[in-house]
mmCIF file of C-alpha atoms and ligand atoms in Angstrom:
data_model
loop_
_atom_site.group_PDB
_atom_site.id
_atom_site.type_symbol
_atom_site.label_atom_id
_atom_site.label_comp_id
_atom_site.label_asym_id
_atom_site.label_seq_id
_atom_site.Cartn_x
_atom_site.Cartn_y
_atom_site.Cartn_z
ATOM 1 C CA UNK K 153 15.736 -16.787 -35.938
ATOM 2 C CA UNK K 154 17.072 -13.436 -34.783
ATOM 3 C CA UNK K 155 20.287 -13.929 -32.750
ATOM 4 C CA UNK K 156 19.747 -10.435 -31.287
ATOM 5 C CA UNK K 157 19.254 -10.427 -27.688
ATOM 6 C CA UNK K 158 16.879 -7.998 -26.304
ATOM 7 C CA UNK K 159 18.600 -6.164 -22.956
ATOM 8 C CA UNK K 160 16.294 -4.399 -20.939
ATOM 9 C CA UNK K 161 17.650 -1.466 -19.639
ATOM 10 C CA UNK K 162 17.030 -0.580 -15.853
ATOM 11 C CA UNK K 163 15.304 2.282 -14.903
ATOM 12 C CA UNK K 164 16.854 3.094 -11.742
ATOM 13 C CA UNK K 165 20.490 1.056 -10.656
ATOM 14 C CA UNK K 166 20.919 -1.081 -7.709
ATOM 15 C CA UNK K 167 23.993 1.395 -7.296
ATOM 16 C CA UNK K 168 21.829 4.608 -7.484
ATOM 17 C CA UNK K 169 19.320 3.129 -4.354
ATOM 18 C CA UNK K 170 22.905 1.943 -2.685
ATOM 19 C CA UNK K 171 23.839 5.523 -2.794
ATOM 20 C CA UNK K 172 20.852 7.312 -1.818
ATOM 21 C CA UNK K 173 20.589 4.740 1.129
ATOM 22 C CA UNK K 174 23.888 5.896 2.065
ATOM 23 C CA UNK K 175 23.393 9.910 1.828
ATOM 24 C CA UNK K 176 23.659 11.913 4.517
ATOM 25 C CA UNK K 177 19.926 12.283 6.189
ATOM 26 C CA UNK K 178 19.224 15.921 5.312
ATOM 27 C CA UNK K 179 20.746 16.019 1.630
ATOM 28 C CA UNK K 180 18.378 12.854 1.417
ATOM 29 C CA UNK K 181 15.348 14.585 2.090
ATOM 30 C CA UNK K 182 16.144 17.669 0.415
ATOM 31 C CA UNK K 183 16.363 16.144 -2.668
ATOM 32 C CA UNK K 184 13.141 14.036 -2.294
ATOM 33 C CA UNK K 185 11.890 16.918 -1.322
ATOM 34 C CA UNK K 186 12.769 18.867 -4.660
ATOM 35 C CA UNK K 187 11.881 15.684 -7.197
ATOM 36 C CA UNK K 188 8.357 16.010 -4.805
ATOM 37 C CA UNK K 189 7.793 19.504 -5.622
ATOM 38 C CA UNK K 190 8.918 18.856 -9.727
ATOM 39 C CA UNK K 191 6.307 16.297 -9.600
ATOM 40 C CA UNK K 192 3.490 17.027 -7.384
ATOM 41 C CA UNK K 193 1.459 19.778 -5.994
ATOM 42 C CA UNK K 194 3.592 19.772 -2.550
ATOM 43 C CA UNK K 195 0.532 20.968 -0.877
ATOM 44 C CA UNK K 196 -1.946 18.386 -1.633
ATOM 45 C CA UNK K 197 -2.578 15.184 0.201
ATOM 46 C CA UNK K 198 -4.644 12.350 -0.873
ATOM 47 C CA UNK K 199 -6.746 10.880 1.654
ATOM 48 C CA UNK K 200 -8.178 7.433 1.516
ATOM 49 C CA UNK K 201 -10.179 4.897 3.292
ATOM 50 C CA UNK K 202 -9.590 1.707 4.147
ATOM 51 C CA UNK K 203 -12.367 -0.953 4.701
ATOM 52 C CA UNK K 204 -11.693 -4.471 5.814
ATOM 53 C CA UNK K 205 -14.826 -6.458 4.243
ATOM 54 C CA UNK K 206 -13.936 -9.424 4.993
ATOM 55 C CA UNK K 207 -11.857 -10.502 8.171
ATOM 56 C CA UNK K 208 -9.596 -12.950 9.911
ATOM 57 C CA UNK K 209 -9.195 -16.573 9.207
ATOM 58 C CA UNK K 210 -6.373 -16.558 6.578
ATOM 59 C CA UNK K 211 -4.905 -19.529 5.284
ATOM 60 C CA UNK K 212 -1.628 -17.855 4.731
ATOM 61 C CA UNK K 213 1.511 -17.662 6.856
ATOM 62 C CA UNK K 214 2.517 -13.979 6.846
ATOM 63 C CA UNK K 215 4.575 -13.315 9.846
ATOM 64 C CA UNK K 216 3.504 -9.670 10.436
ATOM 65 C CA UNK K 217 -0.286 -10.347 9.632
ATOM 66 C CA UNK K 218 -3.379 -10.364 12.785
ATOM 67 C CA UNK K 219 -5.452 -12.111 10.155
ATOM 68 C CA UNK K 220 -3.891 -15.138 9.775
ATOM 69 C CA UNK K 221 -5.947 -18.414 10.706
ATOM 70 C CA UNK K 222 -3.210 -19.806 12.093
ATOM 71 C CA UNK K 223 -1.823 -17.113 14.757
ATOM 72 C CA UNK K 224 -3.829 -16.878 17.972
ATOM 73 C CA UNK K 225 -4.709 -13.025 17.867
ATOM 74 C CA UNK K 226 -8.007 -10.417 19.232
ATOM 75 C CA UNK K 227 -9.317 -10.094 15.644
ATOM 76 C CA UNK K 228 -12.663 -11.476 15.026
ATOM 77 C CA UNK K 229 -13.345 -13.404 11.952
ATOM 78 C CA UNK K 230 -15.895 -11.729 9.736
ATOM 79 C CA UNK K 231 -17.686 -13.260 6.599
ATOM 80 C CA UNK K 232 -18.263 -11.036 3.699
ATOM 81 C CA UNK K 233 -19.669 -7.697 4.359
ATOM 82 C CA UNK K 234 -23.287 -6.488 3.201
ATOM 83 C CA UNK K 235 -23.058 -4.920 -0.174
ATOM 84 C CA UNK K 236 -25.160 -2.019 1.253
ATOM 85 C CA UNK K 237 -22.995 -1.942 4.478
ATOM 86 C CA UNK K 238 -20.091 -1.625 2.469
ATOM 87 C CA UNK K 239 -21.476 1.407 0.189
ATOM 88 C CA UNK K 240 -22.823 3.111 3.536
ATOM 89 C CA UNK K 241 -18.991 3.088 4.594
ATOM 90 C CA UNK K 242 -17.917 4.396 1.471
ATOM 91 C CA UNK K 243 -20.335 7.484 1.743
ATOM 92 C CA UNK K 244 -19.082 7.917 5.300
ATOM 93 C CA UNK K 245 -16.215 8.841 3.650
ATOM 94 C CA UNK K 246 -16.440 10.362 1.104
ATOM 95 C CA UNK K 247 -18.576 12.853 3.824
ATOM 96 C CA UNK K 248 -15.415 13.061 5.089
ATOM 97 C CA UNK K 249 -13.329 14.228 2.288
ATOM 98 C CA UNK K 250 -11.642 11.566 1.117
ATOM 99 C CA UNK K 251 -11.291 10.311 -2.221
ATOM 100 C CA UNK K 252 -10.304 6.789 -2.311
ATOM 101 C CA UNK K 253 -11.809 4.009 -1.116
ATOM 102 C CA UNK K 254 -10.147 1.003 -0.434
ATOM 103 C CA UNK K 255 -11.897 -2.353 0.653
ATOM 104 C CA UNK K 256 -9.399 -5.195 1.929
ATOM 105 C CA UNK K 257 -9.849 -9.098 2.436
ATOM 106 C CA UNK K 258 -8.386 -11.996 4.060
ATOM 107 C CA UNK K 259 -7.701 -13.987 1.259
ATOM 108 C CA UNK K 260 -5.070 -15.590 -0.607
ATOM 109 C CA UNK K 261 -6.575 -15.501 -3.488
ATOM 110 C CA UNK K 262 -9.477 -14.575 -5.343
ATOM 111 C CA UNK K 263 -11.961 -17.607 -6.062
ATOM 112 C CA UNK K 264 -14.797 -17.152 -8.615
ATOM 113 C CA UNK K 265 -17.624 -17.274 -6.723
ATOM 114 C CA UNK K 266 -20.332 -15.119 -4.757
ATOM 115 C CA UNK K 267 -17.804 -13.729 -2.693
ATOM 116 C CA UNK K 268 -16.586 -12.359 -6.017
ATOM 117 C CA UNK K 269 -19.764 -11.102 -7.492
ATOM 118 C CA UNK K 270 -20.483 -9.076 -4.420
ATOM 119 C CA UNK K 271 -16.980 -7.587 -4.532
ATOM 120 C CA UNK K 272 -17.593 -6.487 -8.146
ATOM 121 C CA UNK K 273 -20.900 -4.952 -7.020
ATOM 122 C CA UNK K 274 -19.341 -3.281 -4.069
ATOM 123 C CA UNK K 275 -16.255 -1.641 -6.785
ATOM 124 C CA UNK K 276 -19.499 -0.297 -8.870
ATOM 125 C CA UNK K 277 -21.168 1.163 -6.205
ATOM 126 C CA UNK K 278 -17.791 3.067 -4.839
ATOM 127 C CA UNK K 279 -17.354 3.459 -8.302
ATOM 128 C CA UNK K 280 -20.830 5.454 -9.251
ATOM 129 C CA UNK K 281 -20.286 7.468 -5.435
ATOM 130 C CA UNK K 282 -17.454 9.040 -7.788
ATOM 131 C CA UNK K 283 -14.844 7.550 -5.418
ATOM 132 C CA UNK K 284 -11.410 6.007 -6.829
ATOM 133 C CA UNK K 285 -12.163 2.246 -5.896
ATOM 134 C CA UNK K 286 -9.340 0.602 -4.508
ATOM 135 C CA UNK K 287 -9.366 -3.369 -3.757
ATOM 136 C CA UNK K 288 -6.649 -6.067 -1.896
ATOM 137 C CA UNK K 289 -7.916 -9.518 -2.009
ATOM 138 C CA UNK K 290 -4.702 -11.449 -2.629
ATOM 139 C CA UNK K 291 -3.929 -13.125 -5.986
ATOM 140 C CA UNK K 292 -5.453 -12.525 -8.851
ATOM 141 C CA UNK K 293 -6.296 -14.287 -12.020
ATOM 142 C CA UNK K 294 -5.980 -12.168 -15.410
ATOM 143 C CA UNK K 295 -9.388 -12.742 -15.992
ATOM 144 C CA UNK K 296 -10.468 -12.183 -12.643
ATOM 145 C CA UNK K 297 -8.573 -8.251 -13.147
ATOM 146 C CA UNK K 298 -10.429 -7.634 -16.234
ATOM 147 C CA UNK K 299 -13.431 -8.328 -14.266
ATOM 148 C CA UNK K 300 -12.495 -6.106 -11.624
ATOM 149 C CA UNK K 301 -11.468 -3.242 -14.273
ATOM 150 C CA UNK K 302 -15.102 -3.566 -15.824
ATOM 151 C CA UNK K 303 -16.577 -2.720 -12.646
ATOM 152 C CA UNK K 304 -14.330 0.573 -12.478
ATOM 153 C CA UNK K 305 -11.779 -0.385 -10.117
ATOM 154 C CA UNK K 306 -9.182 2.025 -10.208
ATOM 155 C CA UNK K 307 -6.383 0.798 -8.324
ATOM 156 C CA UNK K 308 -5.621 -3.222 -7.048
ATOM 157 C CA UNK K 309 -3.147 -3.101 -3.855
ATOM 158 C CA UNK K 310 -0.703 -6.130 -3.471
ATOM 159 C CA UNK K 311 2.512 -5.804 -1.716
ATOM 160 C CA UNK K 312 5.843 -6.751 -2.104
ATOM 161 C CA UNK K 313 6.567 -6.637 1.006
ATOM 162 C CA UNK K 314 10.056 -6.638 1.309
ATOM 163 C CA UNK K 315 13.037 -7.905 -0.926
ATOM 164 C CA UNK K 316 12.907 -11.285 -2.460
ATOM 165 C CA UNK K 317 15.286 -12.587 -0.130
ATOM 166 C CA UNK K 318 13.961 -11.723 2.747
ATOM 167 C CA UNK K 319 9.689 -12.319 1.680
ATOM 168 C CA UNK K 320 10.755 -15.988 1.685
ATOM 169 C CA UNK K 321 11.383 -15.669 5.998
ATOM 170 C CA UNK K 322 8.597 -13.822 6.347
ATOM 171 C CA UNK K 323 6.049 -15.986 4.301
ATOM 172 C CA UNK K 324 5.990 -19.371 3.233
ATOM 173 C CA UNK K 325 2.287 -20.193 1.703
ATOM 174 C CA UNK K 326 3.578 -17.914 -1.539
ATOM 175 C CA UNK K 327 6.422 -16.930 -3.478
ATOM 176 C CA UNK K 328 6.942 -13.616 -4.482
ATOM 177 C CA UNK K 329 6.815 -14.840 -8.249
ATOM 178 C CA UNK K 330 2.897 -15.162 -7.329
ATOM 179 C CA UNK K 331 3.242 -11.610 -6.001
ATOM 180 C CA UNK K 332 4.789 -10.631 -9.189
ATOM 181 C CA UNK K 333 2.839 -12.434 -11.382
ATOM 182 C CA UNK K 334 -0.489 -10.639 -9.906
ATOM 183 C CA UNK K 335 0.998 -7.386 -10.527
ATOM 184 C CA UNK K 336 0.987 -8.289 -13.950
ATOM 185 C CA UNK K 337 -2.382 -9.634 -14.592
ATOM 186 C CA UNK K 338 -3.399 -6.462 -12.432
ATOM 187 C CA UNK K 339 -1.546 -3.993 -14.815
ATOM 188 C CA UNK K 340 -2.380 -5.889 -18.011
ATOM 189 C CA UNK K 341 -6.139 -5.708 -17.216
ATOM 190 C CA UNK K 342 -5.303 -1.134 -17.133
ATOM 191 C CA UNK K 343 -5.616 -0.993 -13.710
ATOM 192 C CA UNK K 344 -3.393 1.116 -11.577
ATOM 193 C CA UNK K 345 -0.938 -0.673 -9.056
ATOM 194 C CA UNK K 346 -0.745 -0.005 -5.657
ATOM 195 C CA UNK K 347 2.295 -1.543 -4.738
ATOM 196 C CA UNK K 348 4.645 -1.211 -1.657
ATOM 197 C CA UNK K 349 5.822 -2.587 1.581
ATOM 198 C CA UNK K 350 6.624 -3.012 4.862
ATOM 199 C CA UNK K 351 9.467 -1.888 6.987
ATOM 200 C CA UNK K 352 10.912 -2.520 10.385
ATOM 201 C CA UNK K 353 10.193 -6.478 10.074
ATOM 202 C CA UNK K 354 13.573 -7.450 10.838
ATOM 203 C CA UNK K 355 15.219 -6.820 7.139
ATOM 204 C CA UNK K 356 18.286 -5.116 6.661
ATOM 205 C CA UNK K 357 19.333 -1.935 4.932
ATOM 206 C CA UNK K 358 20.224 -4.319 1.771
ATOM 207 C CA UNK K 359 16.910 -5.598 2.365
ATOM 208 C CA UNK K 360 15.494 -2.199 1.618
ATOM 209 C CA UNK K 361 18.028 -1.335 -1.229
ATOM 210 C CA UNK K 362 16.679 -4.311 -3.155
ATOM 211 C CA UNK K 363 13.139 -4.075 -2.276
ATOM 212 C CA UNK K 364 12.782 0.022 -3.438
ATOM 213 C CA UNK K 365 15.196 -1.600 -6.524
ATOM 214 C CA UNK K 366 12.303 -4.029 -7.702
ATOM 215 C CA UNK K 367 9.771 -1.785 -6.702
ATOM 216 C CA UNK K 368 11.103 1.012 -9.114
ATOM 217 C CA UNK K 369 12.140 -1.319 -11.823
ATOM 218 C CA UNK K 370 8.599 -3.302 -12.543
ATOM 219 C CA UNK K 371 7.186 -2.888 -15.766
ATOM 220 C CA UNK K 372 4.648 -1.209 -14.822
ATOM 221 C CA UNK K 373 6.108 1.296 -12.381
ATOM 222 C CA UNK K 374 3.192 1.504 -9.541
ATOM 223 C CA UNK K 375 1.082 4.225 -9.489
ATOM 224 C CA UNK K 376 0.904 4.427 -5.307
ATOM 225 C CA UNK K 377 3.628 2.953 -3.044
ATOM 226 C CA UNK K 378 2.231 2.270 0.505
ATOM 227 C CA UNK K 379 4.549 2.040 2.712
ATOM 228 C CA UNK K 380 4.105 0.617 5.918
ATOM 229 C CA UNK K 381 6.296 0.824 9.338
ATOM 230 C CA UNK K 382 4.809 -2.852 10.832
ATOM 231 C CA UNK K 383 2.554 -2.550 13.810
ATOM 232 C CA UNK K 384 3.819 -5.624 15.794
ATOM 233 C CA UNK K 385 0.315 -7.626 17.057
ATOM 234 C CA UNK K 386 0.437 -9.929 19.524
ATOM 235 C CA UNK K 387 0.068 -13.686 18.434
ATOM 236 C CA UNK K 388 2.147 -12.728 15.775
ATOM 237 C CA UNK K 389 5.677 -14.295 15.041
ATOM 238 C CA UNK K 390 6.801 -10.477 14.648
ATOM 239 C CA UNK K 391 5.060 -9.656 18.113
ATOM 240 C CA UNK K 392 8.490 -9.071 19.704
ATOM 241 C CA UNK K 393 9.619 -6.575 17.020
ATOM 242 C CA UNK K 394 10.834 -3.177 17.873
ATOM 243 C CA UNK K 395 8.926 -0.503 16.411
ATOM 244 C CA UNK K 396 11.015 0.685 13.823
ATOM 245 C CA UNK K 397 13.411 3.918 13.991
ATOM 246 C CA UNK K 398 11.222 6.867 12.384
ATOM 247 C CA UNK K 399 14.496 7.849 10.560
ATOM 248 C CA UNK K 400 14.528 4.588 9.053
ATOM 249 C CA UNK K 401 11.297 4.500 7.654
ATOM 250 C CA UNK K 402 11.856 8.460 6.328
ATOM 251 C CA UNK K 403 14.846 7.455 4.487
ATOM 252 C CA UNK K 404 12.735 4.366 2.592
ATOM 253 C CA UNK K 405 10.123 7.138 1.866
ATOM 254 C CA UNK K 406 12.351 10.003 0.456
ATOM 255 C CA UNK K 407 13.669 7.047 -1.751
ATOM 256 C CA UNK K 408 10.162 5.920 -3.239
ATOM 257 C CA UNK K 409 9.973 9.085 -3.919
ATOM 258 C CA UNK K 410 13.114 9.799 -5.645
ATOM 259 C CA UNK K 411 13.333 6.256 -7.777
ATOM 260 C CA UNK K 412 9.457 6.600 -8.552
ATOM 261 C CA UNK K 413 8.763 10.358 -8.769
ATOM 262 C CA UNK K 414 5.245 10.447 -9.949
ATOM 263 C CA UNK K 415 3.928 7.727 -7.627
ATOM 264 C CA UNK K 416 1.838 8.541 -4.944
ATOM 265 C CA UNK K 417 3.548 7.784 -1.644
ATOM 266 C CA UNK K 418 1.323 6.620 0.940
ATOM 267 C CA UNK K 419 2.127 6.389 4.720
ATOM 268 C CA UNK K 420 0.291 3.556 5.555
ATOM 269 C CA UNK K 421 0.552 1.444 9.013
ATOM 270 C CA UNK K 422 1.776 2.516 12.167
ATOM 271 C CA UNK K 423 1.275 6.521 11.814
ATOM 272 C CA UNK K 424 -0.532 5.757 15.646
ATOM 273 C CA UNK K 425 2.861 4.521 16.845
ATOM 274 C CA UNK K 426 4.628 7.909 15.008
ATOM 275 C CA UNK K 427 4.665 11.337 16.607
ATOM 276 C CA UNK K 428 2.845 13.883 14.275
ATOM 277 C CA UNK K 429 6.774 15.579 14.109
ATOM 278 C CA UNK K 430 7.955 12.255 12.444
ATOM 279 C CA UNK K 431 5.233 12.424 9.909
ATOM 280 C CA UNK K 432 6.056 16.424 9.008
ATOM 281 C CA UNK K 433 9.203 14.766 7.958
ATOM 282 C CA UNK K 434 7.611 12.195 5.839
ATOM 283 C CA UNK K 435 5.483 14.322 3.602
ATOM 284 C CA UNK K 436 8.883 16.726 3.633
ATOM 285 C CA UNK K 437 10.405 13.272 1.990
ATOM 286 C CA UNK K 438 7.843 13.259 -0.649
ATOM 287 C CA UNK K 439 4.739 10.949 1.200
ATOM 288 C CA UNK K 440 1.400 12.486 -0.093
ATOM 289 C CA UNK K 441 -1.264 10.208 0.812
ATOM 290 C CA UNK K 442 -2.289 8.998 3.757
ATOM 291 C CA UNK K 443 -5.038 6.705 4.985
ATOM 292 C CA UNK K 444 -7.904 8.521 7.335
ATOM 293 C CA UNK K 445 -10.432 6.893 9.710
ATOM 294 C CA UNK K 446 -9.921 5.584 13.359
ATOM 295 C CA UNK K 447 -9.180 1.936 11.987
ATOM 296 C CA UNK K 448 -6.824 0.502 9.156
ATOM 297 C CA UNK K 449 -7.822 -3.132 8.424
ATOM 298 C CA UNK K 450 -7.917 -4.664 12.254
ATOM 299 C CA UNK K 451 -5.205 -2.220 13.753
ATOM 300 C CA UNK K 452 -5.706 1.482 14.811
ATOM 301 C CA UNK K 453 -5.308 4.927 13.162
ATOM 302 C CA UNK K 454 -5.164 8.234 14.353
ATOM 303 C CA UNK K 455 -8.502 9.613 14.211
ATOM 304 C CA UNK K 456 -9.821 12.355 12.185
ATOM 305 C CA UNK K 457 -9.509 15.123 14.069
ATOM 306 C CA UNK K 458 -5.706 14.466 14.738
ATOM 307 C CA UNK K 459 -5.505 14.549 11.130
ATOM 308 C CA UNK K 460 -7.019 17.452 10.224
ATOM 309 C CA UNK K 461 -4.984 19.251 12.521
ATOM 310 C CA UNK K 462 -2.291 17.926 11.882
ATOM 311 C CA UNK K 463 -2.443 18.812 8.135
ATOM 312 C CA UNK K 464 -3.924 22.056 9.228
ATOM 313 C CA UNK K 465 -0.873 22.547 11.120
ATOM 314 C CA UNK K 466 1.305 21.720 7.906
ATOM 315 C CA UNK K 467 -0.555 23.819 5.974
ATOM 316 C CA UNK K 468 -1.666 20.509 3.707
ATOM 317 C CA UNK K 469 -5.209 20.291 2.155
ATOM 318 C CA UNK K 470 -6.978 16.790 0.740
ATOM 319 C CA UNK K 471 -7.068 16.427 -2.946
ATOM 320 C CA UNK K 472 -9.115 15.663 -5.333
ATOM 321 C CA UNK K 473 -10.703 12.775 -6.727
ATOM 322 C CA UNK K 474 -8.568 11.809 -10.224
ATOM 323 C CA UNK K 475 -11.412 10.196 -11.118
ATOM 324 C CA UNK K 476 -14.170 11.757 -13.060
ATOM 325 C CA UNK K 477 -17.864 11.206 -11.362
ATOM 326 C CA UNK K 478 -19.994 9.463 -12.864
ATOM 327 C CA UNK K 479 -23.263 10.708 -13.760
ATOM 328 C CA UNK K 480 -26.031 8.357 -13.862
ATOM 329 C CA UNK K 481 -28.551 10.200 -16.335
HETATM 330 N N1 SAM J 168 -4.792 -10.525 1.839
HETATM 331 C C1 SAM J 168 -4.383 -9.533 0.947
HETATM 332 C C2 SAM J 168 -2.912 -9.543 0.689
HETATM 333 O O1 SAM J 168 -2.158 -10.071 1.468
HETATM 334 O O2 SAM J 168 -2.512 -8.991 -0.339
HETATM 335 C C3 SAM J 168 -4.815 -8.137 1.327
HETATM 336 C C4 SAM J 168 -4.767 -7.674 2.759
HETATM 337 S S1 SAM J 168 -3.160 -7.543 3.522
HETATM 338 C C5 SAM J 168 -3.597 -7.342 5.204
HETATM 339 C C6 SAM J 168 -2.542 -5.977 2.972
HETATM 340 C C7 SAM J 168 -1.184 -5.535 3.440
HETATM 341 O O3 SAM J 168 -1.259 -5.076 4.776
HETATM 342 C C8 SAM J 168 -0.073 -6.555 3.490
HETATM 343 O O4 SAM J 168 0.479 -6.778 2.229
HETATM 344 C C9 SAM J 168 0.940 -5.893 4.414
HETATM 345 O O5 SAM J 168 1.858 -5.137 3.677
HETATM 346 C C10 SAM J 168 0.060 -4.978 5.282
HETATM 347 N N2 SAM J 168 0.063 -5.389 6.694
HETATM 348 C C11 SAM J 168 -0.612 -6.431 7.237
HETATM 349 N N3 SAM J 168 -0.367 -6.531 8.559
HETATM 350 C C12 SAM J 168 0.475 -5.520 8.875
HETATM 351 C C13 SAM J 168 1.099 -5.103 10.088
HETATM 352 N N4 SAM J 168 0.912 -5.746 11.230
HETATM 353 N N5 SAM J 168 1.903 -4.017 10.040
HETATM 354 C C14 SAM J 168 2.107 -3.373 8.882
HETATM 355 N N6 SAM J 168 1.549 -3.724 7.710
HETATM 356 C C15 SAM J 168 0.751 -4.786 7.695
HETATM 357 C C1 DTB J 169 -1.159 -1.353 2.768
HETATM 358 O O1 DTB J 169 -0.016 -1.454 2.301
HETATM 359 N N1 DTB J 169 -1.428 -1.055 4.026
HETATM 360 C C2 DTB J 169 -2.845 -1.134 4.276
HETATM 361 C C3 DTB J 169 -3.418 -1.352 2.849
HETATM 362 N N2 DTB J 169 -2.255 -1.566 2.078
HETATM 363 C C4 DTB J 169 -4.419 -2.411 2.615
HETATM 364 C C5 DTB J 169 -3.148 -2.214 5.272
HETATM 365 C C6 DTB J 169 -2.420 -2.042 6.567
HETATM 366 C C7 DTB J 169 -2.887 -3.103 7.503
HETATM 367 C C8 DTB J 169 -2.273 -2.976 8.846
HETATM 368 C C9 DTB J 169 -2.674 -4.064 9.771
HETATM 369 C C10 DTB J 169 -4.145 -4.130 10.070
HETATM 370 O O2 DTB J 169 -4.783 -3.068 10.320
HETATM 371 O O3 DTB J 169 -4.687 -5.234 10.077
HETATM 372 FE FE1 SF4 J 170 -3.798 -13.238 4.573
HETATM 373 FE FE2 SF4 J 170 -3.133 -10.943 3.408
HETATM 374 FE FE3 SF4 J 170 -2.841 -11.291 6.089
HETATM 375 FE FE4 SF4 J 170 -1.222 -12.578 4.419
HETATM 376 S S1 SF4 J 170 -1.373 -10.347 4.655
HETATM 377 S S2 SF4 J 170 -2.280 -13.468 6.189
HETATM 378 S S3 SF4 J 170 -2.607 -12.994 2.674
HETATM 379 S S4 SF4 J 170 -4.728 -11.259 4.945
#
């Protein structure tokens, strides 16, 4: 037996996220703003859709989430959507220029069953449209990923939320091994990981340190990093919770970008609640990807016309699809 112990080295330091958290504002974005423009076309945003297809009535506890069965909240439970409902969304937008399409469920997990088989048909069909397909369904078996990869699913989104300290006060129905542990199956089946967060739940700045930390050092460094500034709903434990400073939530995106330089960094939730100023700053800090269309999942979302003036404004086009279209000879 080999005595020799293997040590994995870190990619990025829990000191090196302690002292970007701690630079002075400007010098922070600056220098996001430099790794962005090493990395990226700095003019380019990606724009994606997102589609909840199946809605409300969650069995899990997530503090922050309108969908959960057990908080009294407006959203309307909704089976499983129409295959051919679904694709008709999908053309929608790609009409509208965007390029990844993203279809979101209410579950904790993944069960092999109808539900399942219509989700692989709807990842074909975005698939064959020549759209990215982007799914978050909960957990995820390996098998169950492979499946998912075989239909052409490009991307799987599962958060971490937060750090692993502080995901245990905000949900109690998982552990954030099970979080990790999906990652995995999703990256071992080749498909990209879209993996981020949320901020402004009550954490504190250590909370953040550690999460962008984890976040930076998986094995599989994600390929997009939403992240999200919560949108507190009412029924919701988090109800009460202050919308988060805008500074706040630019700092946590100029350091995605810096630990992770050639993810994609995606303002996700609560760009309604931000002034169009506050997201200039953002995509300053390195965000490049945003999510288009009046509605999120259950929440709102500026419209398109606010967003293509806004990016008009900024002088920031839509990119395209990284995915080659199919052609079905
Ligand atoms: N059920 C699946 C899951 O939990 O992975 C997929 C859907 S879930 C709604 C997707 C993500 O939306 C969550 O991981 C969380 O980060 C984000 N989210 C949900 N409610 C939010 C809120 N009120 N504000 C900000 N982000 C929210
Ligand atoms: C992500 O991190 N944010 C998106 C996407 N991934 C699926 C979802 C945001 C949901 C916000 C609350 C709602 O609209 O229900
Ligand atoms: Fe369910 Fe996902 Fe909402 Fe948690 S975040 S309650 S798992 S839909």
């Amino acid at each position: 037996m080999s005595d020799i112990t293997e040590v994995k080295t870190e990619k990025v330091t829990l000191d090196r996220v302690k002292e970007l958290y701690s630079k002075p504002f400007l010098d922070l974005v600056y220098e996001a703003a430099s790794v962005h423009r090493k990395h990226h076309d700095a003019s380019e945003v990606q724009l994606c859709t997102l589609l909840s297809v199946k809605t409300g009535g969650c069995s899990e506890d997530c503090s922050y989430c309108p969908q959960a069965a057990r908080y009294h909240t407006d959203v309307e439970k909704q089976k499983l959507m129409d295959v051919g409902a679904v694709l008709s969304e999908a053309n929608k937008a790609k009409e509208s220029g965007s390029t990844r399409f993203c279809m979101g469920a209410a579950w904790r997990e993944v069960k092999d069953n109808e539900d399942f088989d219509n989700i692989i048909k709807m990842v074909k069909g975005v698939s064959d449209l020549g759209l990215e397909a982007c799914c978050t369904l909960g957990m995820l078996t390996k098998s169950q990923a492979d499946k998912l990869a075989d239909a052409g699913l490009t991307a799987y989104n599962h958060n971490l939320d937060s750090s692993d300290g502080f995901y245990s006060e905000i949900i109690t129905t998982r552990t954030y091994q099970d979080r990790l542990n999906t990652l995995k199956n999703v990256a071992d089946a080749g498909i990209s990981t879209c993996c981020g967060g949320i901020i402004g739940m009550g954490e504190t700045e250590d909370d953040r340190i550690k999460f962008l930390h984890t976040l930076a050092n998986l094995d599989t460094v994600p390929e997009s990093v939403p992240i999200n500034a919560l949108v507190p709903v009412e029924g919701t434990p988090l109800e009460n919770q202050k919308m988060v400073d805008p500074f706040d939530w630019i700092r946590v995106i100029a350091i995605a970008r810096i630990v992770m330089p050639e993810a994609m960094v995606r303002l996700s939730a609560g760009r309604l609640q931000l002034s169009k100023e506050v997201q200039a700053f953002a995509f300053m800090a390195g965000a490049n990807s945003i999510f288009t269309g009046e509605k999120l999942l259950t929440t709102g979302n500026p419209d398109y016309e606010f967003d293509t003036k806004m990016l008009g404004t900024l002088g920031l086009k839509g990119r395209v699809s990284n995915k080659k279209i199919r052609i079905n000879a």
